[in-house]
Short mmCIF file of C-alpha atoms in Angstrom, two decimals:
data_model
loop_
_atom_site.label_atom_id
_atom_site.label_comp_id
_atom_site.label_asym_id
_atom_site.label_seq_id
_atom_site.Cartn_x
_atom_site.Cartn_y
_atom_site.Cartn_z
CA UNK B 170 27.37 112.33 166.55
CA UNK B 171 29.33 109.35 165.49
CA UNK B 172 32.65 108.69 167.64
CA UNK B 173 35.98 109.00 165.38
CA UNK B 174 36.29 105.17 165.99
CA UNK B 175 32.83 104.54 163.94
CA UNK B 176 34.97 105.08 160.99
CA UNK B 177 36.85 102.37 159.10
CA UNK B 178 39.92 102.92 156.66
CA UNK B 179 40.53 101.38 153.62
CA UNK B 180 44.15 102.12 151.63
CA UNK B 181 44.56 101.78 148.15
CA UNK B 182 47.71 103.04 147.42
CA UNK B 183 48.25 106.16 145.14
CA UNK B 184 50.26 109.08 145.64
CA UNK B 185 49.62 109.65 149.45
CA UNK B 186 51.10 106.37 150.46
CA UNK B 187 54.10 106.51 148.05
CA UNK B 188 58.06 106.23 148.77
CA UNK B 189 60.75 107.79 146.71
CA UNK B 190 63.86 106.06 146.23
CA UNK B 191 65.92 108.22 144.22
CA UNK B 192 65.93 111.48 141.76
CA UNK B 193 64.64 109.17 138.88
CA UNK B 194 61.28 108.99 140.64
CA UNK B 195 61.87 105.52 141.62
CA UNK B 196 59.08 104.50 144.25
CA UNK B 197 56.75 102.16 145.80
CA UNK B 198 53.83 102.05 147.23
CA UNK B 199 54.35 102.47 151.54
CA UNK B 200 52.56 101.64 154.31
CA UNK B 201 48.67 103.51 154.59
CA UNK B 202 49.80 107.04 155.33
CA UNK B 203 46.52 107.60 157.05
CA UNK B 204 47.84 106.06 160.26
CA UNK B 205 50.55 107.85 160.86
CA UNK B 206 48.92 110.96 160.37
CA UNK B 207 46.17 110.13 162.71
CA UNK B 208 49.19 109.58 165.26
CA UNK B 209 50.29 112.69 164.67
CA UNK B 210 47.38 114.56 164.98
CA UNK B 211 46.15 112.71 167.99
CA UNK B 212 43.29 111.31 166.19
CA UNK B 213 41.57 107.75 168.03
CA UNK B 214 40.50 106.28 164.62
CA UNK B 215 41.22 102.74 163.87
CA UNK B 216 44.54 102.18 161.66
CA UNK B 217 43.49 101.97 157.90
CA UNK B 218 42.85 98.28 156.43
CA UNK B 219 45.53 98.20 153.61
CA UNK B 220 43.09 96.60 150.01
CA UNK B 221 45.83 97.72 147.50
CA UNK B 222 49.25 99.49 147.26
CA UNK B 223 48.68 99.96 143.51
CA UNK B 224 49.18 103.61 141.77
CA UNK B 225 45.68 104.33 140.68
CA UNK B 226 46.59 104.17 137.49
CA UNK B 227 47.65 100.49 137.69
CA UNK B 228 44.10 99.93 139.59
CA UNK B 229 41.48 97.49 137.09
CA UNK B 230 38.13 97.21 137.16
CA UNK B 231 38.40 94.15 139.14
CA UNK B 232 40.34 95.90 141.72
CA UNK B 233 37.48 98.59 141.79
CA UNK B 234 34.93 96.28 142.12
CA UNK B 235 37.55 94.77 145.41
CA UNK B 236 37.45 97.69 146.76
CA UNK B 237 33.25 97.98 146.69
CA UNK B 238 33.32 94.85 147.86
CA UNK B 239 35.30 95.29 151.03
CA UNK B 240 33.38 98.69 151.54
CA UNK B 241 29.68 96.45 151.37
CA UNK B 242 31.14 93.76 153.61
CA UNK B 243 32.62 96.23 156.30
CA UNK B 244 30.38 96.79 159.40
CA UNK B 245 31.16 100.22 159.87
CA UNK B 246 28.78 102.94 158.26
CA UNK B 247 31.22 105.57 157.96
CA UNK B 248 34.24 104.77 155.84
CA UNK B 249 37.36 106.98 154.61
CA UNK B 250 39.55 105.26 151.24
CA UNK B 251 42.60 106.44 150.84
CA UNK B 252 43.05 106.52 146.76
CA UNK B 253 45.44 107.57 143.72
CA UNK B 254 43.75 110.59 142.51
CA UNK B 255 43.70 109.87 139.19
CA UNK B 256 41.03 107.41 139.06
CA UNK B 257 39.65 108.13 142.32
CA UNK B 258 36.51 109.04 140.46
CA UNK B 259 36.33 105.66 138.32
CA UNK B 260 36.37 103.97 141.93
CA UNK B 261 34.29 105.92 143.77
CA UNK B 262 31.39 104.87 140.91
CA UNK B 263 32.36 101.78 141.27
CA UNK B 264 31.19 101.75 145.16
CA UNK B 265 27.94 103.55 143.79
CA UNK B 266 27.03 100.78 141.57
CA UNK B 267 27.56 98.54 144.39
CA UNK B 268 24.25 98.85 145.74
CA UNK B 269 25.24 97.76 149.65
CA UNK B 270 27.89 99.62 149.42
CA UNK B 271 26.17 102.90 148.58
CA UNK B 272 24.27 102.61 151.33
CA UNK B 273 26.72 103.63 153.49
CA UNK B 274 28.64 106.98 154.05
CA UNK B 275 32.35 106.73 151.46
CA UNK B 276 34.19 109.30 151.07
CA UNK B 277 37.55 109.09 149.00
CA UNK B 278 40.42 111.03 149.44
CA UNK B 279 44.07 111.38 147.74
CA UNK B 280 46.74 113.80 147.66
CA UNK B 281 48.84 115.62 144.82
CA UNK B 282 52.12 114.87 146.80
CA UNK B 283 53.63 112.04 149.23
CA UNK B 284 52.16 112.38 152.64
CA UNK B 285 56.27 112.00 153.54
CA UNK B 286 57.13 115.32 151.89
CA UNK B 287 56.71 118.53 153.91
CA UNK B 288 54.64 120.39 151.47
CA UNK B 289 51.94 117.71 151.07
CA UNK B 290 48.47 118.23 151.47
CA UNK B 291 47.67 114.54 152.58
CA UNK B 292 47.45 116.24 156.42
CA UNK B 293 44.93 117.87 155.82
CA UNK B 294 43.09 116.21 153.20
CA UNK B 295 43.18 112.90 155.52
CA UNK B 296 41.48 115.40 158.43
CA UNK B 297 38.86 117.24 156.23
CA UNK B 298 38.05 113.58 155.03
CA UNK B 299 36.95 112.21 158.60
CA UNK B 300 35.12 114.87 159.46
CA UNK B 301 32.95 114.59 155.83
CA UNK B 302 32.32 110.77 156.68
CA UNK B 303 31.33 112.45 160.25
CA UNK B 304 29.24 114.44 158.94
CA UNK B 305 27.56 113.66 155.41
CA UNK B 306 24.41 111.45 155.24
CA UNK B 307 25.23 108.16 153.44
CA UNK B 308 26.58 107.92 150.04
CA UNK B 309 29.54 108.47 148.06
CA UNK B 310 31.93 111.94 147.96
CA UNK B 311 35.43 112.42 147.07
CA UNK B 312 36.92 115.14 149.22
CA UNK B 313 39.57 117.11 148.45
CA UNK B 314 41.78 120.08 149.02
CA UNK B 315 38.79 121.20 151.25
CA UNK B 316 36.01 120.69 148.17
CA UNK B 317 33.69 117.99 148.98
CA UNK B 318 32.10 116.35 145.32
CA UNK B 319 29.82 113.22 145.21
CA UNK B 320 30.50 110.42 143.21
CA UNK B 321 28.25 110.88 140.05
CA UNK B 322 29.67 114.13 139.01
CA UNK B 323 33.12 114.61 140.38
CA UNK B 324 36.22 114.87 137.89
CA UNK B 325 39.77 115.37 138.12
CA UNK B 326 40.50 118.73 135.93
CA UNK B 327 44.81 117.62 135.98
CA UNK B 328 44.98 121.11 134.11
CA UNK B 329 43.61 123.34 137.59
CA UNK B 330 45.66 120.65 139.72
CA UNK B 331 41.76 119.83 141.55
CA UNK B 332 38.70 118.24 141.15
CA UNK B 333 35.75 119.81 140.26
CA UNK B 334 31.76 118.36 139.34
CA UNK B 335 31.45 117.58 135.98
#
């Protein structure tokens, strides 16, 4: 089995890393939450490298290509990427389109509430994504709320508040 230190973590921003400032929902995207989550869980994962600090609705095709390029250039064969949920499936498919990146085990994960919120699903999702990255064969996946879905078929069902296969 691959030791956890062999997983690289990239952060793109999104809700999981959001910090809210007032009741009017003014926010910024903070430092990668995965680093603090791993520390609380006593996990020995490497600190996350911040690739972007954006809400996923603000991500462009160029941003997605930059993520895919970072995955391809990474020495690790197992990568977890924190990402906003709205366009996570789009980024997953951009990674699949990059032949070198798609040969690795890549798991995208996010949260429906910021990690700093007590009720957040972030801690569970990060642990689940790390376990998935250690156990799954090469490919690109989305791991959210106890489900693992391949990038080619994943979509966010906003009405149901979950990810599903198409």
